[in-house]
Amino acid sequence: MNQTAKSKKFRSKKRAAILGKVGIYAILLLITACMIVPFLWMLSASIKSDREVFQMNPFVWIPEIPKWDNYIKIWTKIPLLKFVENTVFLTIVVTFLQLLTSSFAAYSFAKLEFKHKNALFLAYIATIAMPWQVYMVPQFIMMRQMGLNDKLLAMICLQAFSAFGVFLMKQFYEGIPGELCEAARIDGMSEYKIYAKIMLPLSKPALSTLTIFTFVSTWNDYLGPLIYLKSESKKTIQLGLKMFIGQYSSEYGLIMAGSVLSLIPVIIVFLCLQKYFVEGVASTGLKG
Amino acid sequence: MDEKKAARLQKLETEAAALMGKIRAEDDIEKKKQLIAKRERIQSQANSIKNNRRISREAKRDLVAYSFIAPNFIGFAVFTLIPILFAFVLAFMNWDGSNAPSFAGLSNFARLPQDTFFVAALKNTLIYVVGTVPLTMIASLALAIVLNQKIRAKGFFRTVAFFPYVASLVAITAVWSMIFHPSKGPVNYLLLTVFGVDQKNLPQWFSGGLVLLTLILFSVWKYMGYYMVIYLAGLQGISGELYEAGSLDGANTWQKFLYITWPQLRSTTFFVVVMLTINCFKVYDIAVMLAGGGDGKLSTSATVLVYYIYQNAFNYWDLGYSSAIAMVLFLMVLVITLIQFRYEKKISE
């Protein structure tokens, strides 16, 4: 009697657990669908003709005759290759400078003692909450004065030295025990060597996180290039794509093909680095 | 010269001796540590005078530290700090960018309340912030909790949820404007055929009263993956023992969330809300791309503050006025951030 009641209770508990699992998967699948359907739609539309894109009855994901030549045509309709070149150049230089200078400065803030340390760090912190849009106009005037208007160099200066990068790296370095550096100092290592031989190899998660953030934000930046880069040969892929959409607003297939192409690099970078990502966010104090 | 040195040395040494006495008498360890550090500093100063070194060890140490900071700090100072100071000055000037600027006092700010376009931009931005911040927070927290369970293909779900964040805005807004196309898009087609909404009642997603809702929905969709990762990192910092103890006490799932997860995530939530608020006030490209049409011009129903800053600066070359609007943006971000800091402090006490 007692036994059956117990097993009944156990069974109902198990059933509730299974129901819960099913519920969780249902929610997950729904959210995943919301997240991924626009991308699938993009892929599908990129191989359709303009008429097929909006054909609903019947709706097909892959048209009978896929228009793969959308992916060829887009390169000739706009100077896409030039745009890609510019964007790749900018993104790589900015990401490299950002990683190098931020980790360099962060090492000093996290592991060295020196005069005016707090004041200098405060200067960084105070600007984190300051939206770039607040000072983009005076910044543009200054850059124009320096002769940087319509130069890719302006975009590099703009994006390579962020307070965010220093902050992120510093948080991570503070989690590395100071004894490591002390021991190295006693062994007679210089600070530069400690940075290069001990700290950098340990900071893969933080560097990956910062790489994803910098790469994504530089690759996808729109307002910065819009303000600075005026001539067509200087434009980035975002500006170029937007220009194309403005000019040929009903060439849906081509727009989607260009969009797919513009996504590929960021997605590759993200997929390569994502295994460090959650760890990186956790250890850089980004979670607060 | 030598006498001067000797006198200075004497002074430093007495100071060090006095400190030594203080250190012996001090009980508080923290204070003791400070005193010891101070004494060491003085002693090394004295040492460098004794050894006739030109650069003291401190100075050398400072130089090394500065050499680490310099590459970043110089760029940061020139391209961020100075423009920020410049922006504050500019808000009180009249300037078209080429002729000589003149002092305007508060007149730029006095123009703001009468400017209907500015008022609309301010209102829309606030509505957007108020709509987006809580929705994104709740969605990303819920998603993080679900993805923190023991489930299959966790990595796949996480990656997919993060996709919209890394995807370029131009590309995905192009998709959204097709999917939500008022006459041809699949969403309205479904509303028409499956849900039987009248042709003339079909929602115009990108104009009129609905446009802000579309912007909010889009932002939640695009950014929830990012904040989900932050929440995931926060969740992984919560010790499993707390949940075990909760289970022993017979707490159900909801109680565990309410009494363990939510309080433990407080600082994460604080960070998420602060970042979300700052990022939402910056909204510009989403509005221009979803509601701007071919020429990227925003009407009063969809305009936002940053758009108006841009317009005044680069289309009307009214730099002072544009900076005044930027100051309004800055002040709102500042005030809201400060309130949140206050609140966080009050709760943690």
XYZ file of C-alpha atoms in Angstrom:
637
model
C 0.000 0.000 0.000
C 2.608 2.417 1.158
C 4.964 1.197 -1.537
C 2.518 1.796 -4.372
C 1.763 5.297 -3.103
C 5.436 6.035 -3.036
C 6.064 4.726 -6.525
C 3.014 6.637 -7.762
C 4.406 9.789 -6.317
C 7.775 8.999 -7.844
C 6.166 8.377 -11.201
C 4.225 11.620 -11.158
C 7.381 13.465 -10.240
C 9.145 11.859 -13.141
C 6.281 12.755 -15.430
C 6.471 16.367 -14.276
C 10.195 16.376 -14.967
C 9.653 15.039 -18.465
C 6.895 17.562 -19.086
C 9.231 20.300 -17.905
C 11.927 19.127 -20.285
C 9.481 19.054 -23.168
C 8.342 22.555 -22.273
C 11.902 23.803 -22.194
C 12.681 22.312 -25.583
C 9.481 23.749 -27.007
C 10.401 27.243 -25.814
C 13.940 26.828 -27.086
C 12.830 25.681 -30.499
C 10.417 28.584 -30.761
C 13.097 31.141 -29.835
C 15.625 29.484 -32.113
C 13.142 29.640 -34.949
C 12.609 33.369 -34.348
C 16.357 33.871 -34.339
C 17.220 31.833 -37.369
C 14.267 32.212 -39.741
C 15.332 35.692 -40.912
C 18.746 34.276 -41.824
C 17.226 31.321 -43.655
C 14.902 33.704 -45.441
C 17.939 35.770 -46.412
C 19.714 32.706 -47.831
C 16.618 31.594 -49.640
C 15.869 35.028 -51.104
C 19.448 35.422 -52.257
C 18.994 32.699 -54.868
C 15.559 33.807 -56.025
C 14.459 36.180 -58.721
C 12.861 39.430 -57.573
C 9.398 38.088 -58.349
C 9.931 34.820 -56.467
C 11.098 36.525 -53.284
C 7.603 37.527 -52.240
C 5.765 34.590 -53.748
C 3.761 33.116 -50.887
C 1.451 30.640 -52.515
C 3.171 28.253 -52.689
C 6.181 29.375 -50.675
C 9.371 27.453 -51.382
C 12.706 27.763 -49.596
C 14.732 26.693 -52.620
C 13.379 27.811 -55.988
C 13.213 25.358 -58.843
C 15.903 27.199 -60.730
C 18.220 28.746 -58.114
C 19.681 32.018 -59.330
C 23.240 31.511 -58.227
C 24.303 34.304 -60.540
C 22.943 36.810 -57.977
C 26.193 36.132 -56.174
C 28.183 36.971 -59.305
C 26.126 39.961 -60.408
C 26.442 41.769 -57.074
C 30.200 42.112 -57.586
C 29.701 43.975 -60.844
C 26.714 46.140 -59.882
C 28.695 47.896 -57.147
C 32.457 47.946 -56.496
C 31.950 45.316 -53.822
C 35.519 44.085 -54.010
C 36.829 47.550 -53.140
C 34.372 47.796 -50.235
C 35.424 44.391 -48.946
C 39.097 45.340 -49.228
C 38.547 48.555 -47.265
C 36.529 46.828 -44.577
C 38.949 43.945 -44.187
C 41.876 46.344 -43.937
C 40.114 48.542 -41.373
C 38.855 45.667 -39.279
C 42.176 43.879 -39.099
C 44.190 46.995 -38.267
C 41.700 48.231 -35.682
C 41.363 44.841 -34.006
C 45.118 44.372 -33.885
C 45.776 47.854 -32.453
C 42.937 47.516 -30.005
C 44.189 44.189 -28.651
C 47.791 45.325 -28.458
C 47.372 48.753 -26.880
C 44.535 47.729 -24.551
C 46.290 44.703 -23.136
C 49.473 46.742 -22.792
C 47.805 49.526 -20.852
C 45.676 47.097 -18.864
C 48.764 45.263 -17.628
C 50.068 48.469 -16.188
C 46.773 49.317 -14.503
C 46.321 45.840 -13.076
C 49.799 44.826 -11.998
C 52.007 47.909 -11.550
C 52.053 50.669 -8.994
C 52.721 54.192 -10.193
C 51.863 57.816 -9.665
C 48.478 59.132 -10.856
C 47.242 55.598 -11.492
C 43.789 56.258 -10.119
C 43.387 59.565 -11.916
C 44.381 58.025 -15.237
C 42.071 55.089 -14.791
C 39.240 57.398 -13.819
C 39.670 59.161 -17.161
C 38.968 55.860 -18.877
C 36.061 54.866 -16.656
C 34.363 58.235 -16.931
C 34.137 57.921 -20.711
C 32.670 54.425 -20.776
C 29.218 55.769 -20.031
C 29.710 58.584 -22.541
C 28.025 57.690 -25.831
C 30.285 58.288 -28.801
C 27.382 60.128 -30.437
C 27.778 62.924 -27.872
C 31.226 63.896 -29.134
C 31.208 62.609 -32.700
C 30.725 66.119 -34.104
C 33.686 67.838 -32.388
C 35.721 64.738 -33.126
C 34.911 65.083 -36.804
C 35.861 68.781 -36.786
C 39.190 67.915 -35.169
C 39.932 65.116 -37.600
C 39.067 67.405 -40.508
C 41.528 69.929 -39.116
C 44.167 67.209 -39.052
C 43.444 66.435 -42.693
C 41.949 63.025 -41.927
C 38.562 63.616 -43.551
C 37.743 60.935 -46.130
C 40.731 58.819 -45.109
C 40.620 55.281 -43.761
C 43.152 56.401 -41.170
C 40.418 58.475 -39.535
C 38.381 55.336 -38.896
C 41.434 53.642 -37.380
C 42.101 56.550 -35.012
C 38.446 56.555 -34.104
C 38.074 52.914 -33.198
C 41.471 51.619 -32.135
C 41.795 53.202 -28.688
C 38.737 52.460 -26.652
C 38.252 52.742 -22.945
C 36.173 49.602 -23.144
C 39.125 47.465 -24.250
C 41.358 48.687 -21.437
C 38.613 48.127 -18.899
C 37.874 44.616 -20.128
C 41.510 43.529 -20.146
C 42.225 45.087 -16.769
C 39.364 43.195 -15.160
C 40.752 39.985 -16.546
C 44.351 40.631 -15.466
C 43.232 41.389 -11.948
C 41.966 37.840 -11.721
C 45.471 36.500 -12.420
C 47.382 36.088 -9.142
C 49.975 38.793 -8.547
C 52.379 36.183 -7.159
C 53.027 35.017 -10.710
C 54.433 38.423 -11.634
C 56.273 38.747 -8.325
C 58.030 35.447 -8.861
C 59.039 36.471 -12.364
C 60.329 39.812 -11.082
C 62.476 38.062 -8.518
C 63.869 35.935 -11.333
C 64.947 39.182 -12.931
C 62.386 39.371 -15.736
C 61.625 42.862 -16.978
C 58.024 44.063 -16.934
C 57.864 43.848 -20.726
C 58.944 40.249 -20.599
C 56.430 39.419 -17.888
C 53.707 40.931 -20.041
C 54.784 39.051 -23.166
C 55.754 35.708 -21.654
C 53.327 35.313 -18.772
C 50.295 37.555 -19.070
C 49.552 37.408 -22.794
C 49.545 33.609 -23.036
C 47.170 33.474 -20.056
C 44.703 35.941 -21.479
C 43.277 33.951 -24.389
C 39.657 34.129 -23.165
C 39.802 37.882 -22.655
C 41.596 38.481 -25.933
C 39.065 36.339 -27.779
C 36.201 38.229 -26.210
C 37.723 41.567 -27.097
C 38.452 40.331 -30.614
C 34.837 39.353 -31.150
C 33.572 42.686 -29.857
C 36.049 44.787 -31.804
C 35.808 42.783 -34.992
C 32.021 42.801 -34.945
C 31.676 46.479 -34.126
C 34.256 47.618 -36.680
C 32.982 45.365 -39.437
C 29.388 46.413 -38.816
C 29.922 50.093 -38.040
C 27.725 52.354 -40.081
C 27.584 55.840 -38.570
C 31.363 56.284 -38.297
C 32.097 55.520 -41.956
C 29.006 57.503 -42.963
C 30.475 60.634 -41.378
C 34.081 60.203 -42.479
C 34.247 58.238 -45.712
C 32.759 60.218 -48.584
C 34.351 59.033 -51.811
C 33.162 55.747 -53.229
C 36.626 54.168 -53.294
C 36.884 54.585 -49.501
C 33.515 53.133 -48.552
C 33.096 50.119 -46.327
C 30.871 47.171 -47.052
C 28.075 48.490 -44.818
C 27.987 51.855 -46.580
C 28.228 50.151 -49.958
C 25.394 47.778 -49.194
C 23.219 50.593 -47.916
C 24.025 52.618 -51.024
C 23.032 49.660 -53.178
C 19.748 49.246 -51.300
C 19.027 52.941 -51.808
C 19.702 52.769 -55.549
C 18.155 49.416 -56.421
C 15.523 49.035 -53.750
C 13.553 46.423 -55.677
C 16.465 44.138 -56.611
C 15.601 41.926 -53.670
C 17.620 38.907 -54.725
C 20.774 40.935 -55.200
C 20.318 42.813 -51.920
C 20.058 39.522 -50.096
C 23.081 38.071 -51.883
C 25.134 41.107 -50.821
C 23.804 40.776 -47.280
C 24.797 37.138 -47.072
C 28.294 37.985 -48.296
C 28.644 40.756 -45.708
C 27.771 38.325 -42.910
C 30.251 35.590 -43.740
C 33.435 37.074 -42.176
C 31.899 38.000 -38.814
C 30.231 34.654 -38.520
C 33.507 32.866 -39.251
C 35.357 34.906 -36.636
C 32.621 34.351 -34.113
C 32.468 30.606 -34.681
C 36.246 30.308 -34.365
C 36.453 32.208 -31.088
C 33.175 31.375 -29.424
C 34.506 28.521 -27.325
C 36.360 31.092 -25.235
C 33.510 33.510 -25.270
C 31.348 32.720 -22.237
C 34.473 32.073 -20.181
C 35.889 35.385 -21.401
C 32.779 37.326 -20.495
C 32.712 35.618 -17.104
C 36.330 36.375 -16.289
C 36.440 39.947 -17.543
C 33.912 41.165 -15.032
C 31.547 42.071 -17.853
C 28.851 40.369 -15.866
C 29.180 43.118 -13.272
C 74.942 71.505 -2.919
C 76.286 68.661 -0.820
C 75.109 70.327 2.331
C 71.652 70.582 0.901
C 71.736 66.890 0.085
C 72.939 65.976 3.525
C 70.196 68.032 5.122
C 67.568 66.375 2.929
C 68.958 62.961 3.731
C 68.872 63.794 7.427
C 65.271 64.881 7.151
C 64.208 61.747 5.288
C 65.930 59.520 7.785
C 64.265 61.119 10.795
C 60.955 60.844 9.001
C 61.568 57.149 8.375
C 62.515 56.596 12.006
C 59.366 58.389 13.176
C 57.279 56.223 10.872
C 58.919 53.098 12.238
C 57.757 54.083 15.709
C 54.245 54.651 14.414
C 54.218 51.293 12.663
C 55.136 49.545 15.930
C 52.322 51.321 17.728
C 49.692 50.747 15.051
C 47.297 47.836 15.587
C 45.131 48.057 12.501
C 46.738 45.894 9.828
C 45.470 47.949 6.907
C 46.897 51.148 8.346
C 50.087 49.363 9.209
C 50.489 48.278 5.626
C 50.018 51.846 4.435
C 52.595 53.120 6.867
C 55.084 50.455 5.843
C 54.626 51.378 2.201
C 55.197 55.018 3.042
C 58.339 54.214 4.967
C 59.683 52.133 2.134
C 59.121 55.006 -0.241
C 61.000 57.406 1.980
C 63.820 54.982 2.499
C 64.285 54.360 -1.176
C 64.342 58.119 -1.737
C 67.063 58.365 0.865
C 68.915 55.483 -0.766
C 68.870 57.108 -4.162
C 70.331 60.293 -2.646
C 73.019 58.259 -0.903
C 73.931 56.372 -4.058
C 73.871 59.509 -6.188
C 71.438 57.966 -8.644
C 69.874 60.471 -10.974
C 66.616 58.593 -11.393
C 65.123 57.050 -8.306
C 63.702 53.571 -8.464
C 60.193 55.040 -8.235
C 60.758 57.311 -11.175
C 61.999 54.378 -13.195
C 59.065 52.276 -12.127
C 56.679 55.077 -13.089
C 58.340 55.428 -16.472
C 57.964 51.722 -17.182
C 54.309 51.860 -16.170
C 53.676 54.931 -18.331
C 55.357 53.284 -21.289
C 52.724 50.549 -21.074
C 49.878 53.008 -20.947
C 51.135 55.553 -23.439
C 50.247 53.882 -26.766
C 46.637 53.559 -25.788
C 46.349 56.670 -23.690
C 47.720 59.067 -26.294
C 45.230 57.847 -28.877
C 42.484 57.851 -26.285
C 43.288 61.376 -25.094
C 43.534 62.875 -28.575
C 40.526 61.176 -30.134
C 38.218 60.801 -27.147
C 39.047 63.040 -24.193
C 39.736 66.229 -26.130
C 36.636 65.898 -28.344
C 34.539 65.366 -25.214
C 35.839 68.599 -23.676
C 35.359 70.280 -27.045
C 31.730 69.079 -27.119
C 30.971 70.791 -23.809
C 32.402 74.072 -25.100
C 30.690 73.776 -28.460
C 27.235 73.572 -26.887
C 27.654 77.197 -25.793
C 28.856 78.441 -29.188
C 27.408 79.371 -32.535
C 29.498 77.854 -35.256
C 29.044 76.677 -38.827
C 32.405 74.915 -38.957
C 34.125 77.366 -41.325
C 33.588 80.967 -40.170
C 34.767 82.246 -36.809
C 32.733 80.815 -33.916
C 30.921 83.161 -31.553
C 29.808 82.739 -27.968
C 26.129 81.920 -27.706
C 25.596 81.514 -23.990
C 22.538 79.422 -23.273
C 20.688 80.343 -26.448
C 21.241 76.911 -28.024
C 19.559 75.308 -25.037
C 16.783 77.902 -25.042
C 15.873 76.891 -28.599
C 15.332 73.248 -27.649
C 11.855 73.305 -26.012
C 10.328 75.227 -28.933
C 11.742 72.867 -31.522
C 8.945 70.384 -32.229
C 11.265 68.028 -34.079
C 13.595 67.906 -31.087
C 10.704 67.273 -28.716
C 9.506 64.442 -30.945
C 13.008 62.982 -31.085
C 13.329 63.148 -27.310
C 9.931 61.555 -26.773
C 10.581 58.755 -29.264
C 13.990 58.011 -27.783
C 12.506 57.787 -24.297
C 9.683 55.511 -25.445
C 12.224 53.341 -27.217
C 14.406 53.099 -24.099
C 11.495 52.377 -21.792
C 10.221 49.677 -24.129
C 13.506 48.038 -25.033
C 15.377 47.886 -21.716
C 12.950 45.759 -19.659
C 11.927 43.543 -22.579
C 15.509 42.761 -23.548
C 16.468 42.150 -19.949
C 13.623 39.716 -19.302
C 14.092 37.908 -22.607
C 17.831 37.506 -22.191
C 17.535 36.362 -18.564
C 14.879 33.803 -19.446
C 16.935 32.512 -22.336
C 20.073 32.313 -20.192
C 18.265 30.330 -17.494
C 16.877 27.899 -20.042
C 20.273 27.496 -21.686
C 21.939 26.943 -18.331
C 19.915 23.749 -17.772
C 21.151 20.329 -18.654
C 19.957 20.134 -22.221
C 21.200 18.728 -25.477
C 22.834 20.837 -28.181
C 23.403 23.693 -25.763
C 26.222 25.097 -27.859
C 24.062 25.167 -30.952
C 21.258 27.072 -29.225
C 23.685 29.566 -27.730
C 25.352 30.196 -31.051
C 22.056 30.718 -32.816
C 20.838 33.130 -30.153
C 24.028 35.128 -30.596
C 23.773 35.279 -34.397
C 21.617 38.409 -34.645
C 24.100 40.281 -32.479
C 27.082 39.640 -34.735
C 25.127 40.059 -37.962
C 25.523 43.390 -39.668
C 22.693 45.831 -39.230
C 22.392 46.725 -42.900
C 21.935 43.093 -43.866
C 19.414 42.120 -41.222
C 17.391 45.316 -41.462
C 17.102 44.572 -45.169
C 15.653 41.174 -44.280
C 13.315 42.602 -41.674
C 11.971 45.212 -44.032
C 11.158 42.453 -46.498
C 9.626 40.088 -43.949
C 7.519 42.877 -42.468
C 6.833 44.521 -45.838
C 3.346 46.065 -45.460
C 1.901 44.798 -48.742
C 4.135 41.934 -49.854
C 5.839 40.579 -46.729
C 5.158 37.114 -45.307
C 4.154 38.409 -41.869
C 1.289 40.463 -43.218
C 0.461 37.660 -45.643
C 0.021 35.341 -42.675
C -2.086 37.929 -40.868
C -4.247 38.253 -43.966
C -4.744 34.609 -44.812
C -4.399 32.721 -41.526
C -5.632 35.262 -38.978
C -8.138 36.907 -41.295
C -7.071 40.482 -40.715
C -8.682 42.873 -43.194
C -6.548 44.088 -46.055
C -6.983 47.700 -44.987
C -6.257 46.916 -41.338
C -2.924 45.256 -42.044
C -0.249 46.819 -39.833
C 2.078 49.334 -41.465
C 5.142 48.207 -39.546
C 7.494 50.971 -40.614
C 5.404 54.105 -40.414
C 3.019 55.973 -38.140
C 2.347 54.777 -34.622
C 3.682 51.271 -35.081
C 7.212 52.160 -36.104
C 8.507 52.491 -32.533
C 7.082 49.091 -31.659
C 8.892 47.598 -34.646
C 12.129 49.242 -33.553
C 11.711 47.851 -30.037
C 10.926 44.338 -31.257
C 13.864 44.437 -33.623
C 16.243 45.579 -30.887
C 15.116 42.881 -28.487
C 15.629 40.316 -31.233
C 19.054 41.636 -32.156
C 20.536 42.266 -28.725
C 19.079 39.612 -26.439
C 21.788 37.123 -27.436
C 24.499 39.459 -26.222
C 22.935 40.057 -22.823
C 22.116 36.364 -22.604
C 25.841 35.615 -22.688
C 26.433 38.080 -19.857
C 23.658 36.452 -17.833
C 25.073 33.016 -18.596
C 28.406 34.127 -17.198
C 26.587 35.425 -14.121
C 24.622 32.201 -13.690
C 27.766 30.133 -13.845
C 29.105 32.101 -10.899
C 26.278 30.925 -8.636
C 27.336 28.013 -6.480
C 25.397 24.779 -7.004
C 25.276 24.253 -3.243
C 22.721 27.020 -2.913
C 20.323 25.136 -5.178
C 20.975 21.862 -3.338
C 20.178 23.540 -0.054
C 17.056 24.978 -1.640
C 15.971 21.540 -2.856
C 16.479 20.098 0.630
C 14.225 22.792 2.013
C 11.620 21.790 -0.544
C 11.747 24.914 -2.680
C 10.076 24.655 -6.081
C 11.572 25.982 -9.292
C 9.922 29.363 -9.013
C 10.985 29.797 -5.380
C 14.536 28.849 -6.284
C 14.531 31.503 -8.964
C 13.020 34.112 -6.658
C 15.200 33.461 -3.597
C 18.461 32.202 -5.102
C 18.944 33.065 -8.764
C 17.510 36.571 -8.813
C 19.313 37.911 -5.700
C 22.579 36.243 -6.759
C 22.344 37.868 -10.172
C 21.784 41.343 -8.775
C 25.105 42.812 -9.840
C 24.816 41.186 -13.258
C 21.347 42.644 -13.707
C 22.657 46.014 -12.645
C 25.373 45.843 -15.269
C 22.970 44.637 -17.952
C 20.468 47.390 -17.257
C 23.123 50.118 -17.226
C 24.649 48.928 -20.505
C 21.247 48.471 -22.091
C 20.154 51.967 -21.127
C 23.302 53.552 -22.481
C 23.103 51.558 -25.694
C 19.426 52.301 -26.192
C 19.922 56.042 -25.926
C 22.444 55.766 -28.748
C 19.886 54.354 -31.158
C 20.357 55.708 -34.651
C 21.171 53.195 -37.354
C 18.283 50.879 -36.507
C 15.820 53.740 -36.946
C 17.402 55.048 -40.139
C 17.563 51.628 -41.736
C 14.144 50.343 -40.735
C 12.119 53.539 -40.995
C 14.273 55.794 -43.148
C 13.255 54.566 -46.597
C 15.603 54.943 -49.519
C 17.063 58.335 -48.601
C 17.432 57.595 -44.883
C 15.291 60.542 -43.794
C 13.261 60.087 -40.629
C 9.840 61.631 -40.092
C 8.711 62.986 -36.727
C 7.073 59.688 -35.845
C 10.368 57.774 -36.054
C 13.041 60.373 -35.339
C 15.526 59.849 -32.520
C 17.997 62.131 -30.757
C 21.153 60.926 -32.491
C 19.503 61.403 -35.881
C 18.797 65.022 -35.028
C 22.366 65.534 -33.759
C 23.585 64.224 -37.097
C 21.140 66.345 -39.103
C 22.048 69.570 -37.343
C 25.743 68.935 -37.625
C 26.244 67.518 -41.089
C 23.231 68.800 -43.006
C 22.567 72.230 -41.459
C 26.109 72.802 -40.102
C 24.633 74.227 -36.923
C 27.353 72.710 -34.750
C 26.497 74.543 -31.530
C 22.877 73.477 -31.641
C 23.814 69.913 -32.472
C 26.153 69.852 -29.487
C 23.395 71.195 -27.252
C 21.225 68.232 -28.273
C 24.174 65.950 -27.623
C 24.408 67.416 -24.114
C 20.770 66.547 -23.507
C 21.551 62.990 -24.568
C 24.585 62.905 -22.295
C 22.711 64.325 -19.313
C 19.958 61.754 -19.617
C 22.417 58.892 -19.805
C 24.342 60.329 -16.871
C 21.303 60.870 -14.661
C 19.894 57.419 -15.326
C 23.255 55.766 -14.734
C 23.696 57.665 -11.467
C 20.226 56.713 -10.276
C 20.994 53.085 -11.022
C 24.308 53.291 -9.163
C 22.561 54.829 -6.176
C 19.895 52.162 -6.194
C 22.458 49.379 -6.486
C 24.417 50.805 -3.579
C 21.333 51.175 -1.420
C 20.329 47.569 -2.021
C 23.755 46.135 -1.397
C 23.955 47.887 1.963
